[in-house]
mmCIF file of C-alpha atoms in Angstrom:
data_model
loop_
_atom_site.group_PDB
_atom_site.id
_atom_site.type_symbol
_atom_site.label_atom_id
_atom_site.label_comp_id
_atom_site.label_asym_id
_atom_site.label_seq_id
_atom_site.Cartn_x
_atom_site.Cartn_y
_atom_site.Cartn_z
ATOM 1 C CA MET Q 1 0.179 0.362 -0.154
ATOM 2 C CA ARG Q 2 3.049 2.600 0.794
ATOM 3 C CA ARG Q 3 4.062 1.841 -3.106
ATOM 4 C CA ALA Q 4 0.293 2.568 -4.153
ATOM 5 C CA ILE Q 5 0.533 5.959 -1.771
ATOM 6 C CA GLU Q 6 3.950 6.915 -3.215
ATOM 7 C CA LEU Q 7 1.971 6.875 -6.870
ATOM 8 C CA SER Q 8 -0.815 8.864 -5.486
ATOM 9 C CA HIS Q 9 1.815 11.986 -4.980
ATOM 10 C CA LYS Q 10 2.243 11.658 -9.003
ATOM 11 C CA CYS Q 11 -1.112 12.383 -10.380
ATOM 12 C CA PRO Q 12 -1.624 15.676 -11.815
ATOM 13 C CA PRO Q 13 -3.801 18.073 -9.687
ATOM 14 C CA SER Q 14 -7.476 18.369 -9.782
ATOM 15 C CA GLN Q 15 -10.533 19.955 -8.210
ATOM 16 C CA THR Q 16 -12.633 17.009 -9.273
ATOM 17 C CA ALA Q 17 -11.432 14.423 -8.781
ATOM 18 C CA PHE Q 18 -9.456 12.159 -6.403
ATOM 19 C CA SER Q 19 -5.816 11.292 -6.462
ATOM 20 C CA VAL Q 20 -5.475 7.671 -6.012
ATOM 21 C CA GLY Q 21 -2.084 5.222 -6.486
ATOM 22 C CA ALA Q 22 -2.861 1.605 -7.586
ATOM 23 C CA VAL Q 23 -0.135 -1.265 -7.779
ATOM 24 C CA ILE Q 24 -0.924 -5.381 -8.798
ATOM 25 C CA VAL Q 25 1.103 -8.257 -6.739
ATOM 26 C CA ASP Q 26 0.741 -11.289 -8.304
ATOM 27 C CA ALA Q 27 0.631 -14.377 -6.268
ATOM 28 C CA ASP Q 28 3.782 -14.539 -5.117
ATOM 29 C CA GLY Q 29 3.558 -10.490 -4.187
ATOM 30 C CA ASN Q 30 5.709 -9.613 -6.900
ATOM 31 C CA GLU Q 31 4.946 -6.067 -8.365
ATOM 32 C CA ILE Q 32 3.439 -6.515 -12.062
ATOM 33 C CA SER Q 33 1.484 -3.277 -12.638
ATOM 34 C CA ASN Q 34 1.136 -0.223 -11.258
ATOM 35 C CA GLY Q 35 -1.233 3.253 -11.988
ATOM 36 C CA TYR Q 36 -2.183 6.227 -10.785
ATOM 37 C CA SER Q 37 -5.218 8.438 -11.731
ATOM 38 C CA ARG Q 38 -4.747 10.946 -14.667
ATOM 39 C CA GLU Q 39 -1.218 9.202 -15.593
ATOM 40 C CA ASN Q 40 -1.808 9.313 -19.266
ATOM 41 C CA ASP Q 41 -5.199 10.528 -20.024
ATOM 42 C CA PRO Q 42 -7.561 13.384 -17.969
ATOM 43 C CA HIS Q 43 -9.563 10.470 -16.785
ATOM 44 C CA VAL Q 44 -7.816 7.217 -16.234
ATOM 45 C CA HIS Q 45 -8.429 6.144 -13.038
ATOM 46 C CA ALA Q 46 -5.286 4.564 -11.023
ATOM 47 C CA GLU Q 47 -6.981 1.217 -10.900
ATOM 48 C CA GLU Q 48 -8.020 1.534 -14.661
ATOM 49 C CA SER Q 49 -3.867 2.616 -15.824
ATOM 50 C CA ALA Q 50 -2.495 -0.702 -13.688
ATOM 51 C CA LEU Q 51 -5.059 -2.699 -15.664
ATOM 52 C CA ILE Q 52 -4.602 -1.247 -18.824
ATOM 53 C CA LYS Q 53 -1.195 -2.108 -18.791
ATOM 54 C CA LEU Q 54 -1.516 -6.236 -18.954
ATOM 55 C CA PRO Q 55 -2.946 -8.167 -21.214
ATOM 56 C CA ALA Q 56 -6.604 -8.780 -20.649
ATOM 57 C CA ASP Q 57 -5.793 -12.715 -20.269
ATOM 58 C CA ASP Q 58 -2.182 -12.488 -18.603
ATOM 59 C CA PRO Q 59 -2.401 -15.799 -16.310
ATOM 60 C CA ARG Q 60 -0.726 -13.925 -13.283
ATOM 61 C CA LEU Q 61 -3.743 -11.935 -12.530
ATOM 62 C CA VAL Q 62 -5.750 -15.221 -11.947
ATOM 63 C CA GLY Q 63 -4.923 -15.175 -7.736
ATOM 64 C CA ALA Q 64 -3.389 -11.544 -8.036
ATOM 65 C CA THR Q 65 -3.883 -8.638 -5.595
ATOM 66 C CA ILE Q 66 -4.954 -4.919 -6.454
ATOM 67 C CA TYR Q 67 -3.555 -2.177 -3.508
ATOM 68 C CA SER Q 68 -5.514 0.958 -4.514
ATOM 69 C CA THR Q 69 -5.731 4.357 -1.769
ATOM 70 C CA LEU Q 70 -9.147 4.184 -2.593
ATOM 71 C CA GLU Q 71 -12.370 2.217 -2.510
ATOM 72 C CA PRO Q 72 -12.430 1.765 -6.767
ATOM 73 C CA CYS Q 73 -14.775 3.328 -7.808
ATOM 74 C CA THR Q 74 -18.621 2.112 -9.513
ATOM 75 C CA GLU Q 75 -19.456 5.006 -11.551
ATOM 76 C CA ARG Q 76 -18.320 6.746 -14.466
ATOM 77 C CA LYS Q 77 -19.236 9.472 -16.137
ATOM 78 C CA SER Q 78 -15.758 9.654 -18.775
ATOM 79 C CA ARG Q 79 -15.643 5.616 -19.594
ATOM 80 C CA PRO Q 80 -17.999 2.815 -20.512
ATOM 81 C CA PHE Q 81 -16.699 1.040 -17.521
ATOM 82 C CA PRO Q 82 -15.813 1.992 -13.360
ATOM 83 C CA CYS Q 83 -12.967 0.724 -11.331
ATOM 84 C CA THR Q 84 -15.378 -1.887 -9.633
ATOM 85 C CA GLU Q 85 -16.081 -3.717 -13.160
ATOM 86 C CA LEU Q 86 -12.672 -3.596 -14.953
ATOM 87 C CA ILE Q 87 -11.826 -5.680 -11.401
ATOM 88 C CA LEU Q 88 -14.064 -7.906 -11.795
ATOM 89 C CA HIS Q 89 -13.103 -8.839 -15.064
ATOM 90 C CA SER Q 90 -9.280 -9.346 -14.773
ATOM 91 C CA ARG Q 91 -10.043 -12.090 -12.431
ATOM 92 C CA ILE Q 92 -7.889 -10.759 -9.791
ATOM 93 C CA SER Q 93 -8.926 -12.083 -6.503
ATOM 94 C CA ARG Q 94 -8.608 -9.790 -3.690
ATOM 95 C CA VAL Q 95 -8.538 -5.880 -3.573
ATOM 96 C CA VAL Q 96 -6.600 -3.730 -0.649
ATOM 97 C CA ILE Q 97 -8.117 -0.303 0.122
ATOM 98 C CA ALA Q 98 -6.967 2.230 2.473
ATOM 99 C CA TRP Q 99 -10.229 4.165 2.807
ATOM 100 C CA GLU Q 100 -13.547 3.968 1.300
ATOM 101 C CA GLU Q 101 -14.276 6.674 -1.373
ATOM 102 C CA PRO Q 102 -16.543 9.665 0.693
ATOM 103 C CA ALA Q 103 -19.635 11.371 -0.992
ATOM 104 C CA VAL Q 104 -17.707 14.096 -2.147
ATOM 105 C CA PHE Q 105 -18.659 13.677 -5.696
ATOM 106 C CA VAL Q 106 -20.545 9.822 -5.792
ATOM 107 C CA LYS Q 107 -22.897 9.914 -3.651
ATOM 108 C CA ASP Q 108 -22.630 6.695 -2.541
ATOM 109 C CA CYS Q 109 -19.746 4.641 -3.819
ATOM 110 C CA THR Q 110 -20.337 0.925 -3.462
ATOM 111 C CA GLY Q 111 -17.377 -0.882 -5.064
ATOM 112 C CA VAL Q 112 -16.659 -2.710 -1.290
ATOM 113 C CA GLU Q 113 -20.213 -4.534 -1.804
ATOM 114 C CA THR Q 114 -20.557 -5.203 -4.863
ATOM 115 C CA LEU Q 115 -16.703 -6.868 -4.892
ATOM 116 C CA ARG Q 116 -17.489 -8.932 -1.526
ATOM 117 C CA SER Q 117 -20.820 -10.061 -3.473
ATOM 118 C CA ALA Q 118 -18.754 -11.574 -6.363
ATOM 119 C CA GLY Q 119 -16.937 -12.809 -3.941
ATOM 120 C CA ILE Q 120 -13.464 -10.886 -4.202
ATOM 121 C CA THR Q 121 -11.469 -10.933 -0.289
ATOM 122 C CA VAL Q 122 -11.492 -6.915 -0.008
ATOM 123 C CA SER Q 123 -9.592 -5.288 2.458
ATOM 124 C CA GLU Q 124 -9.372 -2.049 4.036
ATOM 125 C CA LEU Q 125 -5.904 -0.296 6.200
ATOM 126 C CA PRO Q 126 -7.589 1.786 8.459
ATOM 127 C CA ALA Q 127 -4.231 2.580 10.081
ATOM 128 C CA LEU Q 128 -2.792 4.318 6.464
ATOM 129 C CA ARG Q 129 -5.856 5.780 5.539
ATOM 130 C CA SER Q 130 -4.330 9.706 6.750
ATOM 131 C CA GLU Q 131 -1.530 8.922 4.837
ATOM 132 C CA ALA Q 132 -3.556 8.133 1.653
ATOM 133 C CA GLN Q 133 -5.798 11.396 2.070
ATOM 134 C CA VAL Q 134 -3.398 13.827 2.019
ATOM 135 C CA VAL Q 135 -2.473 14.306 -1.378
ATOM 136 C CA ASN Q 136 -6.656 15.059 -1.377
ATOM 137 C CA ARG Q 137 -7.169 17.316 1.265
ATOM 138 C CA HIS Q 138 -7.397 19.761 -1.396
ATOM 139 C CA LEU Q 139 -10.695 18.453 -2.162
ATOM 140 C CA PRO Q 140 -14.176 19.916 -0.661
ATOM 141 C CA GLY Q 141 -15.499 18.289 1.972
ATOM 142 C CA MET Q 142 -12.205 16.560 2.906
#
């Protein structure tokens, strides 16, 4: 998670979106991809950025874990699929977040519930919440 937090500090600033970092590790704990919000496109999300760097059929995704500094989104206006859906299609089996998405831009994000309902293990690391939130302190309601 600390690597994901480090990546979140690379995000170009935005007044209308969270700065998020994401790291994907294989079943053995080796980093296989990473990404951050607005990394190569003003609308790309961290989880999406990490996932698009790997082939969709990459066998390392089976049993992989994605670490994201924020709960994966369940609503997108700029893309056809939210990050929660991208994760569901990826075959990743575990998601670790630093904090759940507050109602700043989306009234009721249900990423954690959606992922768990699909059988994906979701863990939150409250001890790293404040550290992950630092890059978003400029946003209204934070």
